[in-house]
Short mmCIF file of C-alpha atoms in Angstrom, two decimals:
data_model
loop_
_atom_site.label_atom_id
_atom_site.label_comp_id
_atom_site.label_asym_id
_atom_site.label_seq_id
_atom_site.Cartn_x
_atom_site.Cartn_y
_atom_site.Cartn_z
CA UNK A 1 -136.30 63.95 10.47
CA UNK A 2 -138.60 64.00 13.33
CA UNK A 3 -140.02 60.57 14.38
CA UNK A 4 -143.80 60.73 14.18
CA UNK A 5 -145.10 57.94 16.47
CA UNK A 6 -144.29 55.56 19.43
CA UNK A 7 -145.81 52.14 19.49
CA UNK A 8 -145.66 49.65 22.30
CA UNK A 9 -147.50 46.37 22.86
CA UNK A 10 -147.79 44.37 26.09
CA UNK A 11 -149.49 41.19 27.11
CA UNK A 12 -151.67 41.39 30.23
CA UNK A 13 -152.81 38.48 32.14
CA UNK A 14 -156.44 39.85 32.64
CA UNK A 15 -159.70 39.88 30.63
CA UNK A 16 -160.30 42.77 28.20
CA UNK A 17 -163.02 44.18 30.45
CA UNK A 18 -160.73 44.37 33.48
CA UNK A 19 -158.02 46.13 31.30
CA UNK A 20 -160.67 48.64 30.07
CA UNK A 21 -161.58 49.50 33.54
CA UNK A 22 -157.94 50.07 34.70
CA UNK A 23 -157.50 52.10 31.32
CA UNK A 24 -160.49 54.40 31.81
CA UNK A 25 -161.86 54.74 35.42
CA UNK A 26 -160.64 57.75 37.30
CA UNK A 27 -158.99 56.00 40.33
CA UNK A 28 -157.05 53.56 38.26
CA UNK A 29 -156.13 55.99 35.45
CA UNK A 30 -154.68 58.35 38.10
CA UNK A 31 -152.73 55.64 39.65
CA UNK A 32 -150.90 54.23 36.56
CA UNK A 33 -150.60 57.59 34.58
CA UNK A 34 -150.40 60.32 37.32
CA UNK A 35 -149.55 61.01 40.95
CA UNK A 36 -151.89 58.42 42.36
CA UNK A 37 -154.88 60.70 42.66
CA UNK A 38 -158.01 59.97 40.66
CA UNK A 39 -158.04 61.88 37.37
CA UNK A 40 -161.01 63.97 36.16
CA UNK A 41 -162.57 62.42 33.25
CA UNK A 42 -165.69 62.87 31.06
CA UNK A 43 -165.48 59.55 29.30
CA UNK A 44 -167.07 60.56 25.93
CA UNK A 45 -165.63 61.90 22.63
CA UNK A 46 -164.81 65.60 23.23
CA UNK A 47 -164.91 65.06 27.04
CA UNK A 48 -162.14 66.51 29.23
CA UNK A 49 -159.51 64.39 30.87
CA UNK A 50 -157.27 66.03 33.49
CA UNK A 51 -154.09 64.47 34.81
CA UNK A 52 -152.09 65.65 37.76
CA UNK A 53 -148.62 64.79 36.64
CA UNK A 54 -146.74 66.06 39.77
CA UNK A 55 -143.62 67.88 38.84
CA UNK A 56 -144.87 68.24 35.23
CA UNK A 57 -148.08 69.98 36.44
CA UNK A 58 -151.66 69.61 35.54
CA UNK A 59 -152.25 68.34 31.89
CA UNK A 60 -155.57 68.65 30.31
CA UNK A 61 -156.45 66.24 27.42
CA UNK A 62 -159.40 65.73 25.14
CA UNK A 63 -161.04 62.36 24.80
CA UNK A 64 -161.17 61.39 21.10
CA UNK A 65 -162.47 57.84 20.98
CA UNK A 66 -164.45 55.63 23.39
CA UNK A 67 -165.38 52.20 22.11
CA UNK A 68 -165.61 49.91 25.23
CA UNK A 69 -163.92 47.54 25.63
CA UNK A 70 -161.66 47.87 22.56
CA UNK A 71 -160.52 51.33 21.74
CA UNK A 72 -159.72 54.46 23.88
CA UNK A 73 -157.84 57.56 22.76
CA UNK A 74 -157.08 61.09 23.95
CA UNK A 75 -155.31 64.10 22.50
CA UNK A 76 -152.87 65.92 24.79
CA UNK A 77 -150.68 69.07 24.41
CA UNK A 78 -146.95 68.62 24.13
CA UNK A 79 -146.48 72.24 25.25
CA UNK A 80 -146.63 73.89 28.58
CA UNK A 81 -148.37 72.41 31.49
CA UNK A 82 -152.06 73.45 31.58
CA UNK A 83 -152.16 73.99 27.82
CA UNK A 84 -155.24 72.75 26.08
CA UNK A 85 -154.56 70.42 23.21
CA UNK A 86 -155.01 72.03 19.80
CA UNK A 87 -153.90 71.62 16.19
CA UNK A 88 -150.20 72.01 16.14
CA UNK A 89 -149.44 71.35 19.80
CA UNK A 90 -150.85 67.93 20.58
CA UNK A 91 -150.24 64.22 19.89
CA UNK A 92 -152.98 61.45 19.84
CA UNK A 93 -152.58 58.66 22.37
CA UNK A 94 -154.58 55.52 21.29
CA UNK A 95 -154.96 52.17 23.13
CA UNK A 96 -156.31 49.12 21.37
CA UNK A 97 -157.34 46.03 23.38
CA UNK A 98 -157.70 42.62 21.91
CA UNK A 99 -158.21 39.17 23.45
CA UNK A 100 -155.17 36.99 23.29
CA UNK A 101 -157.01 33.66 23.18
CA UNK A 102 -155.92 32.61 26.70
CA UNK A 103 -158.21 34.87 28.68
CA UNK A 104 -155.64 37.59 28.64
CA UNK A 105 -155.34 40.90 26.68
CA UNK A 106 -152.92 42.38 24.22
CA UNK A 107 -152.75 46.10 24.69
CA UNK A 108 -151.22 48.23 21.83
CA UNK A 109 -150.44 51.86 22.53
CA UNK A 110 -149.66 54.23 19.65
CA UNK A 111 -148.83 57.96 20.31
CA UNK A 112 -148.59 59.89 17.08
CA UNK A 113 -148.33 63.25 15.70
CA UNK A 114 -144.86 64.35 16.87
CA UNK A 115 -143.81 65.29 13.36
CA UNK A 116 -146.80 67.70 13.05
CA UNK A 117 -146.10 69.60 16.31
CA UNK A 118 -145.62 73.24 15.98
CA UNK A 119 -142.33 72.98 17.79
CA UNK A 120 -138.68 73.37 16.57
CA UNK A 121 -137.42 70.08 15.30
CA UNK A 122 -134.96 69.55 18.16
CA UNK A 123 -137.79 70.09 20.71
CA UNK A 124 -140.26 67.77 18.88
CA UNK A 125 -137.58 65.09 18.81
CA UNK A 126 -136.78 65.60 22.49
CA UNK A 127 -140.52 65.22 23.34
CA UNK A 128 -140.70 62.04 21.25
CA UNK A 129 -137.67 60.67 23.07
CA UNK A 130 -139.01 61.50 26.50
CA UNK A 131 -142.38 59.98 25.83
CA UNK A 132 -140.70 56.95 24.32
CA UNK A 133 -138.71 56.51 27.53
CA UNK A 134 -141.68 57.05 29.85
CA UNK A 135 -144.30 54.80 28.24
CA UNK A 136 -142.80 51.46 29.20
CA UNK A 137 -142.97 52.29 32.95
CA UNK A 138 -146.47 53.55 32.64
CA UNK A 139 -147.64 50.43 30.80
CA UNK A 140 -145.96 48.17 33.37
CA UNK A 141 -147.99 50.12 36.15
CA UNK A 142 -151.19 49.56 34.20
CA UNK A 143 -150.37 45.88 33.83
CA UNK A 144 -149.67 45.53 37.69
CA UNK A 145 -153.01 47.15 38.40
CA UNK A 146 -154.77 44.81 36.00
CA UNK A 147 -153.16 41.69 37.21
CA UNK A 148 -153.62 42.42 40.89
CA UNK A 149 -157.43 43.19 40.76
CA UNK A 150 -159.62 40.43 42.21
CA UNK A 151 -162.20 39.08 39.84
#
């Protein structure tokens, strides 16, 4: 059976608005989820988001949801680098931000759709495993950027 989703939650010692900026602004997004170069992003539903993922190549994604400062999501291909996300080849990455009551933020990431990928079961399971291993490091980079920014 192919696992369908990945869920991770982290606490960030920064206000929701600051976390939203690091999550969505081109320079920050490229730093915590790319090679360090700013990403290309059209921050609206249906807009294009392009990551330079170094050895993994350029990865286009489509913005799905933009509800500042609480909800941001994109859909990206799990196939070859450069492949546009479409039905049967993409997963949905969704970030939900909530205030934690102390001035900080609780960020929840859910990436879903692995079981519906048009890939052989072993490849879909491998992709789920690779993404599961990579998200903690990406989220730690995001947290570090959020907590180092001066108010």
